[in-house]
PDB file of C-alpha atoms in Angstrom:
ATOM      1  CA  SER A   1      92.035  95.978 125.886  1.00 74.00           C
ATOM      2  CA  ALA A   2      95.414  94.695 124.708  1.00 83.00           C
ATOM      3  CA  VAL A   3      98.185  96.058 122.515  1.00 91.00           C
ATOM      4  CA  ILE A   4      98.678  93.729 119.577  1.00 95.00           C
ATOM      5  CA  SER A   5     101.457  93.992 117.010  1.00 96.00           C
ATOM      6  CA  GLN A   6     101.965  92.086 113.798  1.00 97.00           C
ATOM      7  CA  LYS A   7     105.028  91.635 111.624  1.00 97.00           C
ATOM      8  CA  PRO A   8     105.412  92.249 108.785  1.00 97.00           C
ATOM      9  CA  SER A   9     102.820  94.936 108.189  1.00 96.00           C
ATOM     10  CA  ARG A  10     102.925  94.185 104.491  1.00 96.00           C
ATOM     11  CA  ASP A  11     104.822  92.079 102.015  1.00 97.00           C
ATOM     12  CA  ILE A  12     104.956  91.286  98.328  1.00 96.00           C
ATOM     13  CA  CYS A  13     105.874  87.675  97.634  1.00 96.00           C
ATOM     14  CA  GLN A  14     106.474  85.427  94.675  1.00 96.00           C
ATOM     15  CA  ARG A  15     104.219  82.528  93.830  1.00 96.00           C
ATOM     16  CA  GLY A  16     105.338  79.271  95.427  1.00 97.00           C
ATOM     17  CA  THR A  17     107.111  80.852  98.391  1.00 97.00           C
ATOM     18  CA  SER A  18     105.968  80.942 102.033  1.00 97.00           C
ATOM     19  CA  LEU A  19     105.537  83.813 104.483  1.00 97.00           C
ATOM     20  CA  THR A  20     105.388  83.657 108.254  1.00 98.00           C
ATOM     21  CA  ILE A  21     103.398  86.337 110.060  1.00 98.00           C
ATOM     22  CA  GLN A  22     104.032  87.041 113.700  1.00 98.00           C
ATOM     23  CA  CYS A  23     101.533  88.254 116.297  1.00 97.00           C
ATOM     24  CA  GLN A  24     102.660  89.606 119.658  1.00 97.00           C
ATOM     25  CA  VAL A  25     100.398  90.665 122.524  1.00 94.00           C
ATOM     26  CA  ASP A  26     101.468  92.782 125.474  1.00 93.00           C
ATOM     27  CA  SER A  27      99.598  90.647 128.010  1.00 87.00           C
ATOM     28  CA  GLN A  28      98.648  87.019 128.458  1.00 83.00           C
ATOM     29  CA  VAL A  29      95.469  86.183 126.612  1.00 83.00           C
ATOM     30  CA  THR A  30      93.245  83.142 126.711  1.00 80.00           C
ATOM     31  CA  MET A  31      92.567  82.812 123.034  1.00 86.00           C
ATOM     32  CA  MET A  32      94.259  83.891 119.824  1.00 92.00           C
ATOM     33  CA  PHE A  33      92.743  83.722 116.356  1.00 95.00           C
ATOM     34  CA  TRP A  34      93.837  84.185 112.785  1.00 97.00           C
ATOM     35  CA  TYR A  35      91.511  85.750 110.200  1.00 97.00           C
ATOM     36  CA  ARG A  36      91.731  86.485 106.526  1.00 97.00           C
ATOM     37  CA  GLN A  37      90.096  89.457 104.855  1.00 95.00           C
ATOM     38  CA  GLN A  38      90.137  89.300 101.094  1.00 92.00           C
ATOM     39  CA  PRO A  39      89.756  92.531  99.086  1.00 86.00           C
ATOM     40  CA  GLY A  40      86.295  93.996  99.545  1.00 84.00           C
ATOM     41  CA  GLN A  41      85.197  91.136 101.784  1.00 87.00           C
ATOM     42  CA  SER A  42      84.532  90.672 105.467  1.00 88.00           C
ATOM     43  CA  LEU A  43      86.609  88.624 107.830  1.00 93.00           C
ATOM     44  CA  THR A  44      86.844  84.845 107.640  1.00 94.00           C
ATOM     45  CA  LEU A  45      88.237  82.838 110.525  1.00 94.00           C
ATOM     46  CA  ILE A  46      91.155  80.620 109.519  1.00 96.00           C
ATOM     47  CA  ALA A  47      91.862  78.964 112.846  1.00 95.00           C
ATOM     48  CA  THR A  48      92.087  79.265 116.600  1.00 94.00           C
ATOM     49  CA  ALA A  49      95.677  79.139 117.813  1.00 94.00           C
ATOM     50  CA  ASN A  50      95.911  76.871 120.833  1.00 87.00           C
ATOM     51  CA  GLN A  51      98.755  77.216 123.284  1.00 87.00           C
ATOM     52  CA  GLY A  52     100.774  74.040 123.445  1.00 83.00           C
ATOM     53  CA  SER A  53      98.687  72.065 120.993  1.00 85.00           C
ATOM     54  CA  GLU A  54      97.653  72.008 117.354  1.00 89.00           C
ATOM     55  CA  ALA A  55      95.488  74.823 116.062  1.00 93.00           C
ATOM     56  CA  THR A  56      91.792  74.289 115.391  1.00 93.00           C
ATOM     57  CA  TYR A  57      91.047  74.992 111.753  1.00 95.00           C
ATOM     58  CA  GLU A  58      87.792  76.156 110.219  1.00 93.00           C
ATOM     59  CA  SER A  59      86.213  74.451 107.251  1.00 92.00           C
ATOM     60  CA  GLY A  60      88.167  75.171 104.100  1.00 94.00           C
ATOM     61  CA  PHE A  61      91.490  75.775 105.834  1.00 96.00           C
ATOM     62  CA  VAL A  62      94.127  73.099 106.440  1.00 96.00           C
ATOM     63  CA  ILE A  63      97.297  72.854 108.452  1.00 96.00           C
ATOM     64  CA  ASP A  64      99.538  72.116 105.475  1.00 97.00           C
ATOM     65  CA  LYS A  65      98.571  75.412 103.855  1.00 97.00           C
ATOM     66  CA  PHE A  66      98.359  77.550 107.022  1.00 97.00           C
ATOM     67  CA  PRO A  67     100.559  76.083 109.755  1.00 97.00           C
ATOM     68  CA  ILE A  68     100.159  77.932 113.025  1.00 97.00           C
ATOM     69  CA  SER A  69     102.289  77.992 116.144  1.00 95.00           C
ATOM     70  CA  ARG A  70     101.509  79.308 119.597  1.00 94.00           C
ATOM     71  CA  PRO A  71     104.422  78.592 121.908  1.00 92.00           C
ATOM     72  CA  ASN A  72     103.115  80.753 124.774  1.00 91.00           C
ATOM     73  CA  LEU A  73     100.225  82.938 125.877  1.00 90.00           C
ATOM     74  CA  THR A  74     101.434  86.122 124.171  1.00 92.00           C
ATOM     75  CA  PHE A  75     102.769  85.023 120.779  1.00 95.00           C
ATOM     76  CA  SER A  76     101.572  83.202 117.675  1.00 96.00           C
ATOM     77  CA  THR A  77     102.674  82.749 114.067  1.00 97.00           C
ATOM     78  CA  LEU A  78     100.730  82.009 110.911  1.00 98.00           C
ATOM     79  CA  THR A  79     102.537  80.709 107.836  1.00 98.00           C
ATOM     80  CA  VAL A  80     100.995  81.015 104.399  1.00 98.00           C
ATOM     81  CA  SER A  81     102.635  78.188 102.460  1.00 97.00           C
ATOM     82  CA  ASN A  82     103.215  77.674  98.759  1.00 97.00           C
ATOM     83  CA  MET A  83     101.506  80.945  97.998  1.00 97.00           C
ATOM     84  CA  SER A  84      99.438  81.731  94.933  1.00 96.00           C
ATOM     85  CA  PRO A  85      97.853  85.036  93.846  1.00 96.00           C
ATOM     86  CA  GLU A  86      94.596  83.864  95.443  1.00 95.00           C
ATOM     87  CA  ASP A  87      96.290  84.158  98.839  1.00 96.00           C
ATOM     88  CA  SER A  88      96.611  87.913  98.401  1.00 96.00           C
ATOM     89  CA  SER A  89      94.711  89.226 101.380  1.00 96.00           C
ATOM     90  CA  ILE A  90      94.970  90.918 104.742  1.00 97.00           C
ATOM     91  CA  TYR A  91      95.762  88.506 107.545  1.00 98.00           C
ATOM     92  CA  LEU A  92      94.647  89.578 111.007  1.00 97.00           C
ATOM     93  CA  CYS A  93      95.480  88.268 114.419  1.00 97.00           C
ATOM     94  CA  SER A  94      92.917  88.742 117.165  1.00 95.00           C
ATOM     95  CA  VAL A  95      92.788  87.930 120.862  1.00 92.00           C
ATOM     96  CA  ALA A  96      90.215  87.376 123.517  1.00 85.00           C
ATOM     97  CA  LEU A  97      91.203  88.583 126.974  1.00 75.00           C
ATOM     98  CA  ALA A  98      91.034  86.563 130.164  1.00 61.00           C
ATOM     99  CA  GLY A  99      87.648  87.081 131.751  1.00 63.00           C
ATOM    100  CA  VAL A 100      86.310  88.845 128.657  1.00 61.00           C
ATOM    101  CA  THR A 101      86.234  85.934 126.293  1.00 57.00           C
ATOM    102  CA  ASP A 102      83.237  87.210 124.350  1.00 69.00           C
ATOM    103  CA  THR A 103      85.094  90.231 122.963  1.00 80.00           C
ATOM    104  CA  GLN A 104      87.914  90.162 120.426  1.00 87.00           C
ATOM    105  CA  TYR A 105      90.592  92.725 119.736  1.00 90.00           C
ATOM    106  CA  PHE A 106      92.471  92.846 116.485  1.00 94.00           C
ATOM    107  CA  GLY A 107      96.031  93.432 115.469  1.00 96.00           C
ATOM    108  CA  PRO A 108      96.800  95.936 112.691  1.00 96.00           C
ATOM    109  CA  GLY A 109      96.949  93.206 110.053  1.00 97.00           C
ATOM    110  CA  THR A 110      99.452  92.059 107.457  1.00 97.00           C
ATOM    111  CA  ARG A 111      98.748  93.002 103.884  1.00 96.00           C
ATOM    112  CA  LEU A 112     100.033  90.263 101.595  1.00 97.00           C
ATOM    113  CA  THR A 113     100.324  90.520  97.822  1.00 96.00           C
ATOM    114  CA  VAL A 114     101.350  87.431  95.858  1.00 96.00           C
ATOM    115  CA  LEU A 115     102.624  87.973  92.342  1.00 95.00           C
TER     116      LEU A 115
ATOM    117  CA  ARG B   1      71.141  81.732 103.881  1.00 67.00           C
ATOM    118  CA  LYS B   2      74.252  83.416 105.221  1.00 76.00           C
ATOM    119  CA  GLU B   3      74.787  83.305 108.969  1.00 88.00           C
ATOM    120  CA  VAL B   4      74.950  87.081 109.294  1.00 93.00           C
ATOM    121  CA  GLU B   5      73.481  89.471 106.769  1.00 94.00           C
ATOM    122  CA  GLN B   6      73.639  93.226 106.658  1.00 94.00           C
ATOM    123  CA  ASP B   7      72.125  96.058 104.695  1.00 87.00           C
ATOM    124  CA  PRO B   8      73.891  96.479 101.386  1.00 76.00           C
ATOM    125  CA  GLY B   9      75.822  99.721 101.178  1.00 84.00           C
ATOM    126  CA  PRO B  10      77.149 102.157 100.635  1.00 92.00           C
ATOM    127  CA  PHE B  11      75.181 104.674 102.658  1.00 95.00           C
ATOM    128  CA  ASN B  12      75.989 108.247 101.676  1.00 96.00           C
ATOM    129  CA  VAL B  13      74.575 110.737 104.144  1.00 96.00           C
ATOM    130  CA  PRO B  14      75.143 114.427 104.887  1.00 97.00           C
ATOM    131  CA  GLU B  15      76.747 115.572 108.102  1.00 97.00           C
ATOM    132  CA  GLY B  16      74.234 115.772 110.914  1.00 97.00           C
ATOM    133  CA  ALA B  17      71.980 113.060 109.491  1.00 97.00           C
ATOM    134  CA  THR B  18      70.675 110.082 111.379  1.00 97.00           C
ATOM    135  CA  VAL B  19      71.451 106.706 109.822  1.00 96.00           C
ATOM    136  CA  ALA B  20      70.391 103.197 110.800  1.00 96.00           C
ATOM    137  CA  PHE B  21      71.996  99.870 109.931  1.00 95.00           C
ATOM    138  CA  ASN B  22      70.279  96.539 110.150  1.00 94.00           C
ATOM    139  CA  CYS B  23      71.646  93.065 110.642  1.00 96.00           C
ATOM    140  CA  THR B  24      69.990  89.659 110.771  1.00 96.00           C
ATOM    141  CA  TYR B  25      71.452  86.393 111.969  1.00 94.00           C
ATOM    142  CA  SER B  26      70.378  82.824 111.366  1.00 92.00           C
ATOM    143  CA  ASN B  27      71.625  80.956 114.462  1.00 87.00           C
ATOM    144  CA  SER B  28      68.995  81.303 117.175  1.00 85.00           C
ATOM    145  CA  ALA B  29      71.500  79.989 119.732  1.00 84.00           C
ATOM    146  CA  SER B  30      73.657  83.097 119.357  1.00 85.00           C
ATOM    147  CA  GLN B  31      74.582  84.630 122.672  1.00 82.00           C
ATOM    148  CA  SER B  32      76.699  87.685 122.064  1.00 87.00           C
ATOM    149  CA  PHE B  33      76.386  90.461 119.563  1.00 92.00           C
ATOM    150  CA  PHE B  34      78.643  93.334 118.601  1.00 93.00           C
ATOM    151  CA  TRP B  35      79.142  96.185 116.217  1.00 95.00           C
ATOM    152  CA  TYR B  36      82.688  96.698 115.004  1.00 95.00           C
ATOM    153  CA  ARG B  37      83.958  99.587 112.975  1.00 96.00           C
ATOM    154  CA  GLN B  38      86.610  99.220 110.290  1.00 95.00           C
ATOM    155  CA  ASP B  39      88.297 102.197 108.717  1.00 94.00           C
ATOM    156  CA  CYS B  40      89.833 101.870 105.298  1.00 90.00           C
ATOM    157  CA  ARG B  41      93.030  99.817 105.436  1.00 88.00           C
ATOM    158  CA  LYS B  42      92.738  99.408 109.206  1.00 92.00           C
ATOM    159  CA  GLU B  43      91.815  96.592 111.549  1.00 94.00           C
ATOM    160  CA  PRO B  44      88.276  96.223 112.932  1.00 95.00           C
ATOM    161  CA  LYS B  45      87.737  97.940 116.264  1.00 94.00           C
ATOM    162  CA  LEU B  46      84.989  97.221 118.739  1.00 92.00           C
ATOM    163  CA  LEU B  47      82.349  99.925 118.604  1.00 94.00           C
ATOM    164  CA  MET B  48      79.906  98.494 121.084  1.00 92.00           C
ATOM    165  CA  SER B  49      78.408  95.312 122.424  1.00 89.00           C
ATOM    166  CA  VAL B  50      74.676  94.818 121.918  1.00 91.00           C
ATOM    167  CA  TYR B  51      72.535  93.856 124.886  1.00 82.00           C
ATOM    168  CA  SER B  52      68.989  92.538 124.988  1.00 83.00           C
ATOM    169  CA  SER B  53      67.745  95.669 126.690  1.00 83.00           C
ATOM    170  CA  GLY B  54      69.360  97.905 124.080  1.00 84.00           C
ATOM    171  CA  ASN B  55      72.244 100.194 124.846  1.00 90.00           C
ATOM    172  CA  GLU B  56      73.432 103.651 124.015  1.00 93.00           C
ATOM    173  CA  ASP B  57      76.885 105.192 123.815  1.00 92.00           C
ATOM    174  CA  GLY B  58      76.761 108.869 122.972  1.00 96.00           C
ATOM    175  CA  ARG B  59      75.409 109.217 119.454  1.00 97.00           C
ATOM    176  CA  PHE B  60      75.274 105.466 118.936  1.00 97.00           C
ATOM    177  CA  THR B  61      72.359 103.238 119.895  1.00 96.00           C
ATOM    178  CA  ALA B  62      72.303  99.466 119.451  1.00 96.00           C
ATOM    179  CA  GLN B  63      69.255  97.264 119.764  1.00 95.00           C
ATOM    180  CA  LEU B  64      68.681  93.539 119.718  1.00 94.00           C
ATOM    181  CA  ASN B  65      65.493  91.673 118.916  1.00 93.00           C
ATOM    182  CA  ARG B  66      66.063  88.020 119.716  1.00 91.00           C
ATOM    183  CA  ALA B  67      62.619  86.927 118.528  1.00 91.00           C
ATOM    184  CA  SER B  68      63.250  88.353 115.083  1.00 93.00           C
ATOM    185  CA  GLN B  69      67.024  87.613 115.188  1.00 93.00           C
ATOM    186  CA  TYR B  70      67.689  91.195 114.293  1.00 94.00           C
ATOM    187  CA  ILE B  71      70.266  93.769 115.419  1.00 95.00           C
ATOM    188  CA  SER B  72      70.363  97.436 114.630  1.00 95.00           C
ATOM    189  CA  LEU B  73      72.763 100.340 114.988  1.00 97.00           C
ATOM    190  CA  LEU B  74      71.554 103.932 114.956  1.00 97.00           C
ATOM    191  CA  ILE B  75      73.963 106.830 114.506  1.00 97.00           C
ATOM    192  CA  ARG B  76      72.630 110.283 115.296  1.00 98.00           C
ATOM    193  CA  ASP B  77      74.159 113.582 114.214  1.00 98.00           C
ATOM    194  CA  SER B  78      76.610 111.930 111.827  1.00 97.00           C
ATOM    195  CA  LYS B  79      80.156 113.267 111.718  1.00 97.00           C
ATOM    196  CA  LEU B  80      82.648 113.055 108.878  1.00 97.00           C
ATOM    197  CA  SER B  81      84.739 110.832 111.143  1.00 96.00           C
ATOM    198  CA  ASP B  82      81.940 108.270 111.278  1.00 97.00           C
ATOM    199  CA  SER B  83      82.767 107.272 107.671  1.00 97.00           C
ATOM    200  CA  ALA B  84      83.793 103.632 107.857  1.00 96.00           C
ATOM    201  CA  THR B  85      82.526 100.118 107.323  1.00 95.00           C
ATOM    202  CA  TYR B  86      80.339  98.813 110.148  1.00 97.00           C
ATOM    203  CA  LEU B  87      80.526  95.100 110.818  1.00 96.00           C
ATOM    204  CA  CYS B  88      77.775  93.180 112.588  1.00 96.00           C
ATOM    205  CA  VAL B  89      79.311  90.336 114.604  1.00 93.00           C
ATOM    206  CA  VAL B  90      77.529  87.389 116.177  1.00 92.00           C
ATOM    207  CA  ASN B  91      78.954  84.882 118.607  1.00 86.00           C
ATOM    208  CA  PRO B  92      76.935  81.663 118.583  1.00 78.00           C
ATOM    209  CA  TYR B  93      77.084  79.821 121.869  1.00 67.00           C
ATOM    210  CA  GLY B  94      80.177  77.664 122.023  1.00 65.00           C
ATOM    211  CA  GLN B  95      81.340  78.704 118.595  1.00 69.00           C
ATOM    212  CA  ASN B  96      83.526  81.375 117.131  1.00 82.00           C
ATOM    213  CA  PHE B  97      82.670  84.844 115.974  1.00 87.00           C
ATOM    214  CA  VAL B  98      80.816  85.227 112.709  1.00 90.00           C
ATOM    215  CA  PHE B  99      81.264  88.511 110.885  1.00 93.00           C
ATOM    216  CA  GLY B 100      78.725  90.051 108.588  1.00 94.00           C
ATOM    217  CA  PRO B 101      79.813  91.439 105.219  1.00 93.00           C
ATOM    218  CA  GLY B 102      79.753  94.992 106.538  1.00 94.00           C
ATOM    219  CA  THR B 103      77.912  98.155 105.577  1.00 95.00           C
ATOM    220  CA  ARG B 104      79.920 101.081 104.289  1.00 95.00           C
ATOM    221  CA  LEU B 105      79.007 104.556 105.466  1.00 96.00           C
ATOM    222  CA  SER B 106      80.196 107.791 103.882  1.00 96.00           C
ATOM    223  CA  VAL B 107      79.300 110.987 105.694  1.00 97.00           C
ATOM    224  CA  LEU B 108      79.493 113.901 103.269  1.00 96.00           C
ATOM    225  CA  PRO B 109      80.244 117.533 104.152  1.00 94.00           C
TER     226      PRO B 109
END
């Protein structure tokens, strides 16, 4: 497996502001993903973070709202832009390891509350 | 129809009980299957992969029926520490993971 850290672990933000979440992995990974888990719900994939190119977004998620960066094989950021209370959620980074691409491991998540 | 469906919860069982969770998936091209466990306010953690021949890990047994597009998880001799939400996860070929809504288990003393 891999050791995955996320910053911040939680935050409370005002409507209209933006928050950038960082995900750091202790080893090089082939794929990194960003998920959202709304209260009482399961996980929904936001996008796949691609190293050196634009992220691949799932239906219902757009780059202007959730810009993603992945400058190298161990780090990615997700920004939640122009936040509204509906963005209150847990945001999770996950990775697939080289040679084990059919298994994902998750970071501890970032709990976001938008007032 | 949702891509991955699971038994509605919560399941409240006494310690030592045997409990079974069911999961169905709609994409017949799915290749990989998993059970993840998620504790309250924690991230999901891989519990076990599910293989066509069925597989067992201690008190946990997972089975896959491709013809019926059905996955199950059996927990024997339930412990208090088994209390969590169990997520059925399907990986359609060439696509990304799809998570089921989860089934919540509470093991009672």
